[in-house]
């Protein structure tokens, strides 16, 4: 008889574990976690994984979470898991994926090497990522690690079609995401647009023009990651000034740091924000203005297709 896969998560992603277990045919793994008086973390895997196929969900939302994922994955392998799938809803080192100035630490590379060092299970180590900020990051992983970069295109397309009127324009905040947004627009049969920006200083840019006619049309801005919301607001204002009717935004990774969601709402140019649940911040902040869509169905579908 085929055994169910056992699925675990770090505490920060317990909400996503619940959704995946509810949708898929998995056994839920149990972990005991507590802290010693000096802050050192104690973890104990309570569910036997010897000879089992194991899934671990955990985003690298902080260095502490990153080490928690690594420690658990290492222990799961050492306690006999015959395969392991590490599901990273959010890989948080994408900003430092290359060195611009001499001496900068390329954290995305060092973290990739760290996870690549995990002992190999008999059926291999599989890493799953979602809408990575940089397409080059999978190439930082070494050895026999198997990488699966999942695109959240079904969620984005469904949300865009639901929000906007026919003939809307699919847009982005700058030319850096133009190819990705163009791909989305082509699949939906709509026009794509992006803004041209000029850097004024190290912290400030200004919009100089936009690439398409948006007058009288709804505009859906896609940005893979929203942190402070500054670029999003500036782009939305530019589209509005160019005659856009209503503006919506969709993001895969909604971090919304430094009160970003309130600033986006207070800008008065964006009707609604949709984010996926790849980051815990989006779960904590969801309300009438922010709607959260889950990647749990994508995780389940990928695990069914990849884990035998």
CSV table of C-alpha atoms in Angstrom, one decimal:
chain,number,residue,atom,x,y,z
A,1,UNK,CA,0.0,0.0,0.0
A,2,UNK,CA,1.3,3.4,-1.0
A,3,UNK,CA,2.0,5.7,2.0
A,4,UNK,CA,0.9,9.3,2.1
A,5,UNK,CA,3.6,12.0,1.9
A,6,UNK,CA,4.3,13.6,5.3
A,7,UNK,CA,4.2,17.4,5.2
A,8,UNK,CA,5.8,19.8,7.7
A,9,UNK,CA,6.2,23.5,7.9
A,10,UNK,CA,8.1,26.0,10.0
A,11,UNK,CA,5.8,28.0,12.4
A,12,UNK,CA,5.7,31.1,10.2
A,13,UNK,CA,4.0,29.0,7.5
A,14,UNK,CA,1.6,27.0,9.5
A,15,UNK,CA,-1.3,28.8,7.8
A,16,UNK,CA,-0.1,27.5,4.4
A,17,UNK,CA,0.5,24.0,5.8
A,18,UNK,CA,-3.2,24.0,6.9
A,19,UNK,CA,-4.4,24.9,3.4
A,20,UNK,CA,-2.2,22.3,1.6
A,21,UNK,CA,-3.2,19.5,4.0
A,22,UNK,CA,-6.9,20.4,3.4
A,23,UNK,CA,-6.5,20.2,-0.3
A,24,UNK,CA,-4.1,17.3,-0.7
A,25,UNK,CA,-3.7,13.7,0.4
A,26,UNK,CA,-1.0,14.2,2.9
A,27,UNK,CA,-0.2,13.2,6.5
A,28,UNK,CA,0.5,16.2,8.7
A,29,UNK,CA,3.9,16.0,10.4
A,30,UNK,CA,4.3,17.2,14.0
A,31,UNK,CA,7.3,19.1,15.4
A,32,UNK,CA,7.9,20.1,19.0
A,33,UNK,CA,9.5,23.6,19.2
A,34,UNK,CA,10.6,25.7,22.2
A,35,UNK,CA,13.3,28.1,23.1
A,36,UNK,CA,16.0,27.7,25.8
A,37,UNK,CA,16.4,30.7,28.2
A,38,UNK,CA,19.3,32.1,26.0
A,39,UNK,CA,17.2,32.0,22.9
A,40,UNK,CA,18.6,28.8,21.4
A,41,UNK,CA,15.9,26.9,19.5
A,42,UNK,CA,14.9,23.4,20.4
A,43,UNK,CA,13.2,21.3,17.7
A,44,UNK,CA,12.1,17.7,17.8
A,45,UNK,CA,10.5,15.8,15.0
A,46,UNK,CA,7.6,13.8,16.5
A,47,UNK,CA,6.4,12.0,13.4
A,48,UNK,CA,8.6,9.2,12.1
A,49,UNK,CA,9.9,9.9,8.6
A,50,UNK,CA,12.1,6.8,8.1
A,51,UNK,CA,11.6,5.6,4.5
A,52,UNK,CA,8.9,8.2,3.9
A,53,UNK,CA,8.5,11.0,1.3
A,54,UNK,CA,8.7,14.3,3.1
A,55,UNK,CA,7.6,17.9,2.3
A,56,UNK,CA,8.8,20.9,4.2
A,57,UNK,CA,7.2,24.4,3.7
A,58,UNK,CA,9.2,27.4,4.8
A,59,UNK,CA,9.9,30.8,3.3
A,60,UNK,CA,13.2,32.6,4.0
A,61,UNK,CA,11.4,35.7,5.5
A,62,UNK,CA,14.3,36.2,8.0
A,63,UNK,CA,17.7,34.7,8.8
A,64,UNK,CA,16.1,32.9,11.7
A,65,UNK,CA,13.5,31.3,9.5
A,66,UNK,CA,16.1,30.4,7.0
A,67,UNK,CA,18.2,28.5,9.6
A,68,UNK,CA,15.0,26.8,10.9
A,69,UNK,CA,14.3,25.4,7.5
A,70,UNK,CA,17.9,24.2,7.1
A,71,UNK,CA,18.0,22.6,10.5
A,72,UNK,CA,14.7,20.8,10.0
A,73,UNK,CA,15.5,19.7,6.5
A,74,UNK,CA,18.9,18.3,7.7
A,75,UNK,CA,17.2,16.4,10.6
A,76,UNK,CA,14.5,15.0,8.3
A,77,UNK,CA,17.1,13.6,6.0
A,78,UNK,CA,19.2,12.2,8.8
A,79,UNK,CA,16.2,10.5,10.3
A,80,UNK,CA,15.7,8.6,7.1
A,81,UNK,CA,13.4,10.5,4.7
A,82,UNK,CA,13.8,8.8,1.3
A,83,UNK,CA,12.9,12.1,-0.5
A,84,UNK,CA,12.5,15.7,0.5
A,85,UNK,CA,10.7,18.5,-1.2
A,86,UNK,CA,11.6,22.0,0.2
A,87,UNK,CA,8.8,24.4,-0.7
A,88,UNK,CA,10.0,28.0,-0.6
A,89,UNK,CA,6.9,30.2,-1.1
A,90,UNK,CA,9.1,33.2,-0.7
A,91,UNK,CA,12.8,33.3,-1.3
A,92,UNK,CA,13.8,36.4,0.6
A,93,UNK,CA,17.4,37.0,-0.7
A,94,UNK,CA,16.4,37.9,-4.3
A,95,UNK,CA,17.5,41.5,-3.9
A,96,UNK,CA,21.1,40.6,-3.3
A,97,UNK,CA,21.4,38.3,-6.2
A,98,UNK,CA,24.5,40.0,-7.6
A,99,UNK,CA,27.2,42.4,-6.5
A,100,UNK,CA,27.0,45.9,-7.9
A,101,UNK,CA,29.7,47.4,-5.7
A,102,UNK,CA,33.1,45.8,-4.8
A,103,UNK,CA,32.8,43.8,-1.6
A,104,UNK,CA,29.1,43.3,-1.5
A,105,UNK,CA,27.9,39.9,-0.2
A,106,UNK,CA,25.7,38.1,-2.7
A,107,UNK,CA,23.4,36.6,-0.1
A,108,UNK,CA,21.2,34.7,-2.7
A,109,UNK,CA,24.3,32.8,-3.8
A,110,UNK,CA,25.5,32.0,-0.2
A,111,UNK,CA,22.1,30.8,0.8
A,112,UNK,CA,21.7,28.7,-2.3
A,113,UNK,CA,25.1,27.0,-1.5
A,114,UNK,CA,24.0,26.4,2.1
A,115,UNK,CA,20.8,24.6,1.1
A,116,UNK,CA,22.7,22.7,-1.7
A,117,UNK,CA,24.9,21.3,1.1
A,118,UNK,CA,22.1,19.3,2.6
A,119,UNK,CA,22.7,15.5,2.4
A,120,UNK,CA,21.1,13.9,-0.5
A,121,UNK,CA,18.1,11.6,0.0
A,122,UNK,CA,17.9,8.4,-2.0
A,123,UNK,CA,15.3,9.9,-4.3
A,124,UNK,CA,16.9,13.3,-4.4
A,125,UNK,CA,16.4,16.8,-2.9
A,126,UNK,CA,13.7,18.9,-4.7
A,127,UNK,CA,13.4,22.7,-4.2
A,128,UNK,CA,10.3,24.5,-5.2
A,129,UNK,CA,10.2,28.3,-5.7
A,130,UNK,CA,7.4,30.7,-6.8
A,131,UNK,CA,7.9,33.8,-9.0
A,132,UNK,CA,11.5,34.4,-8.2
A,133,UNK,CA,12.6,38.0,-8.3
A,134,UNK,CA,15.6,37.0,-10.5
A,135,UNK,CA,15.5,34.2,-13.1
A,136,UNK,CA,19.2,33.5,-12.4
A,137,UNK,CA,18.8,32.4,-8.8
A,138,UNK,CA,18.1,28.7,-9.6
A,139,UNK,CA,21.5,28.5,-11.2
A,140,UNK,CA,23.2,29.3,-7.9
A,141,UNK,CA,22.2,25.9,-6.5
A,142,UNK,CA,24.9,23.3,-6.7
A,143,UNK,CA,25.3,19.5,-7.0
A,144,UNK,CA,22.3,17.3,-7.7
A,145,UNK,CA,19.6,19.6,-6.3
A,146,UNK,CA,16.4,19.5,-8.5
A,147,UNK,CA,14.9,23.0,-9.0
A,148,UNK,CA,11.2,23.6,-9.8
A,149,UNK,CA,10.4,27.3,-10.5
A,150,UNK,CA,6.6,27.6,-10.4
A,151,UNK,CA,4.9,30.6,-12.0
A,152,UNK,CA,1.8,31.9,-10.4
A,153,UNK,CA,0.3,32.9,-13.8
A,154,UNK,CA,-3.1,31.1,-13.2
A,155,UNK,CA,-3.7,33.2,-10.1
A,156,UNK,CA,-2.6,36.5,-11.7
A,157,UNK,CA,-4.6,35.9,-14.9
A,158,UNK,CA,-7.8,34.9,-13.1
A,159,UNK,CA,-7.5,37.9,-10.8
A,160,UNK,CA,-6.9,40.4,-13.6
A,161,UNK,CA,-9.9,39.2,-15.6
A,162,UNK,CA,-12.1,39.4,-12.6
A,163,UNK,CA,-11.0,42.9,-11.5
A,164,UNK,CA,-10.8,44.8,-14.8
A,165,UNK,CA,-13.2,45.6,-17.6
A,166,UNK,CA,-12.7,44.1,-21.1
A,167,UNK,CA,-9.9,45.7,-23.0
A,168,UNK,CA,-7.8,46.5,-19.9
A,169,UNK,CA,-4.1,47.0,-20.1
A,170,UNK,CA,-1.7,44.7,-18.3
A,171,UNK,CA,1.1,46.9,-16.9
A,172,UNK,CA,4.2,46.9,-14.7
A,173,UNK,CA,6.1,49.4,-12.7
A,174,UNK,CA,9.2,49.6,-14.8
A,175,UNK,CA,10.9,48.0,-17.9
A,176,UNK,CA,12.6,45.4,-15.7
A,177,UNK,CA,9.4,43.2,-15.6
A,178,UNK,CA,8.3,44.1,-19.1
A,179,UNK,CA,8.9,40.6,-20.6
A,180,UNK,CA,7.0,38.9,-17.8
A,181,UNK,CA,4.0,41.3,-18.1
A,182,UNK,CA,4.1,41.0,-21.9
A,183,UNK,CA,3.8,37.2,-21.5
A,184,UNK,CA,0.8,37.7,-19.3
A,185,UNK,CA,-0.8,40.2,-21.6
A,186,UNK,CA,-0.3,38.0,-24.7
A,187,UNK,CA,-1.9,35.0,-22.9
A,188,UNK,CA,-4.9,37.2,-22.0
A,189,UNK,CA,-5.1,38.9,-25.4
A,190,UNK,CA,-4.7,42.4,-24.0
A,191,UNK,CA,-2.1,45.2,-24.5
A,192,UNK,CA,0.9,45.5,-22.2
A,193,UNK,CA,2.5,48.7,-20.8
A,194,UNK,CA,5.4,49.8,-18.7
A,195,UNK,CA,6.8,53.1,-17.5
A,196,UNK,CA,10.2,54.6,-18.3
A,197,UNK,CA,12.0,56.0,-15.2
A,198,UNK,CA,14.9,58.4,-14.7
A,199,UNK,CA,17.0,58.1,-11.5
A,200,UNK,CA,17.3,61.4,-9.7
A,201,UNK,CA,19.3,60.2,-6.8
A,202,UNK,CA,20.2,57.0,-5.1
A,203,UNK,CA,16.8,56.8,-3.4
A,204,UNK,CA,14.5,58.7,-5.9
A,205,UNK,CA,13.3,58.1,-9.4
A,206,UNK,CA,10.8,59.9,-11.6
A,207,UNK,CA,8.5,58.6,-14.4
A,208,UNK,CA,9.3,60.1,-17.7
A,209,UNK,CA,6.8,58.3,-20.0
A,210,UNK,CA,4.8,55.2,-20.5
A,211,UNK,CA,4.9,52.7,-23.4
A,212,UNK,CA,1.3,52.3,-24.3
A,213,UNK,CA,-2.0,54.2,-24.6
A,214,UNK,CA,-4.1,53.6,-21.4
A,215,UNK,CA,-6.6,56.4,-21.8
A,216,UNK,CA,-10.1,55.4,-20.8
A,217,UNK,CA,-9.0,51.8,-20.0
A,218,UNK,CA,-8.6,49.9,-16.8
A,219,UNK,CA,-5.0,49.2,-15.9
A,220,UNK,CA,-3.8,46.1,-13.9
A,221,UNK,CA,-0.3,46.6,-12.6
A,222,UNK,CA,1.6,43.4,-11.8
A,223,UNK,CA,4.7,43.5,-9.6
A,224,UNK,CA,6.3,40.3,-8.4
A,225,UNK,CA,7.2,41.9,-5.0
A,226,UNK,CA,5.7,44.9,-3.1
A,227,UNK,CA,7.8,46.1,-0.2
A,228,UNK,CA,7.4,49.8,0.5
A,229,UNK,CA,5.1,50.4,-2.4
A,230,UNK,CA,6.9,53.5,-3.7
A,231,UNK,CA,7.5,52.3,-7.2
A,232,UNK,CA,3.9,51.0,-7.4
A,233,UNK,CA,2.4,54.3,-6.4
A,234,UNK,CA,4.6,56.3,-8.8
A,235,UNK,CA,3.7,54.0,-11.7
A,236,UNK,CA,0.0,54.1,-10.8
A,237,UNK,CA,0.0,57.9,-10.7
A,238,UNK,CA,1.7,58.0,-14.1
A,239,UNK,CA,-0.9,55.7,-15.6
A,240,UNK,CA,-3.7,57.8,-14.0
A,241,UNK,CA,-2.2,61.0,-15.4
A,242,UNK,CA,-2.2,59.3,-18.8
A,243,UNK,CA,-5.9,58.8,-18.6
A,244,UNK,CA,-6.4,55.4,-17.1
A,245,UNK,CA,-9.9,54.7,-15.8
A,246,UNK,CA,-9.4,52.4,-12.8
A,247,UNK,CA,-6.1,50.9,-11.6
A,248,UNK,CA,-5.7,47.6,-9.8
A,249,UNK,CA,-2.5,45.9,-8.7
A,250,UNK,CA,-1.6,42.2,-8.3
A,251,UNK,CA,1.5,41.0,-6.6
A,252,UNK,CA,2.9,37.5,-5.9
A,253,UNK,CA,4.9,38.5,-2.8
A,254,UNK,CA,3.1,41.0,-0.7
A,255,UNK,CA,5.6,42.1,2.0
A,256,UNK,CA,4.0,45.6,2.6
A,257,UNK,CA,6.8,46.8,4.9
A,258,UNK,CA,6.8,50.1,6.7
A,259,UNK,CA,3.1,50.6,6.5
A,260,UNK,CA,3.2,50.3,2.7
A,261,UNK,CA,-0.4,49.0,2.4
A,262,UNK,CA,-1.8,52.1,4.0
A,263,UNK,CA,0.3,54.4,1.8
A,264,UNK,CA,-0.9,52.5,-1.3
A,265,UNK,CA,-4.5,53.0,-0.2
A,266,UNK,CA,-4.0,56.6,0.8
A,267,UNK,CA,-2.5,57.4,-2.6
A,268,UNK,CA,-6.1,57.4,-4.0
A,269,UNK,CA,-5.1,56.0,-7.3
A,270,UNK,CA,-5.3,52.2,-6.8
A,271,UNK,CA,-8.7,50.6,-6.4
A,272,UNK,CA,-7.7,47.3,-5.0
A,273,UNK,CA,-4.6,45.1,-4.2
A,274,UNK,CA,-4.4,41.4,-4.7
A,275,UNK,CA,-1.5,39.3,-3.3
A,276,UNK,CA,-0.9,35.7,-2.9
A,277,UNK,CA,-0.1,34.2,0.5
A,278,UNK,CA,3.6,33.5,-0.1
A,279,UNK,CA,4.5,35.9,2.7
A,280,UNK,CA,2.9,35.9,6.2
A,281,UNK,CA,2.6,39.7,6.1
A,282,UNK,CA,-0.2,39.4,3.5
A,283,UNK,CA,-2.2,37.1,5.7
A,284,UNK,CA,-1.9,39.5,8.7
A,285,UNK,CA,-2.9,42.5,6.6
A,286,UNK,CA,-5.7,41.2,4.4
A,287,UNK,CA,-8.9,43.4,4.6
A,288,UNK,CA,-11.4,45.0,2.2
A,289,UNK,CA,-8.6,46.7,0.3
A,290,UNK,CA,-6.2,43.8,0.1
A,291,UNK,CA,-7.4,40.4,-1.0
A,292,UNK,CA,-5.2,37.3,-0.6
A,293,UNK,CA,-5.2,34.4,-3.0
A,294,UNK,CA,-3.6,31.1,-1.9
A,295,UNK,CA,-0.8,29.3,-3.7
A,296,UNK,CA,-1.8,26.1,-1.9
A,297,UNK,CA,-3.5,24.6,-5.0
A,298,UNK,CA,-0.3,25.2,-7.0
A,299,UNK,CA,1.7,23.5,-4.3
A,300,UNK,CA,-0.6,20.5,-4.3
A,301,UNK,CA,-0.6,20.2,-8.1
A,302,UNK,CA,3.2,20.4,-8.3
A,303,UNK,CA,3.7,17.8,-5.5
A,304,UNK,CA,1.3,15.4,-7.2
A,305,UNK,CA,3.2,15.8,-10.5
A,306,UNK,CA,6.7,15.6,-9.0
A,307,UNK,CA,6.5,13.2,-6.1
A,308,UNK,CA,6.1,9.6,-6.9
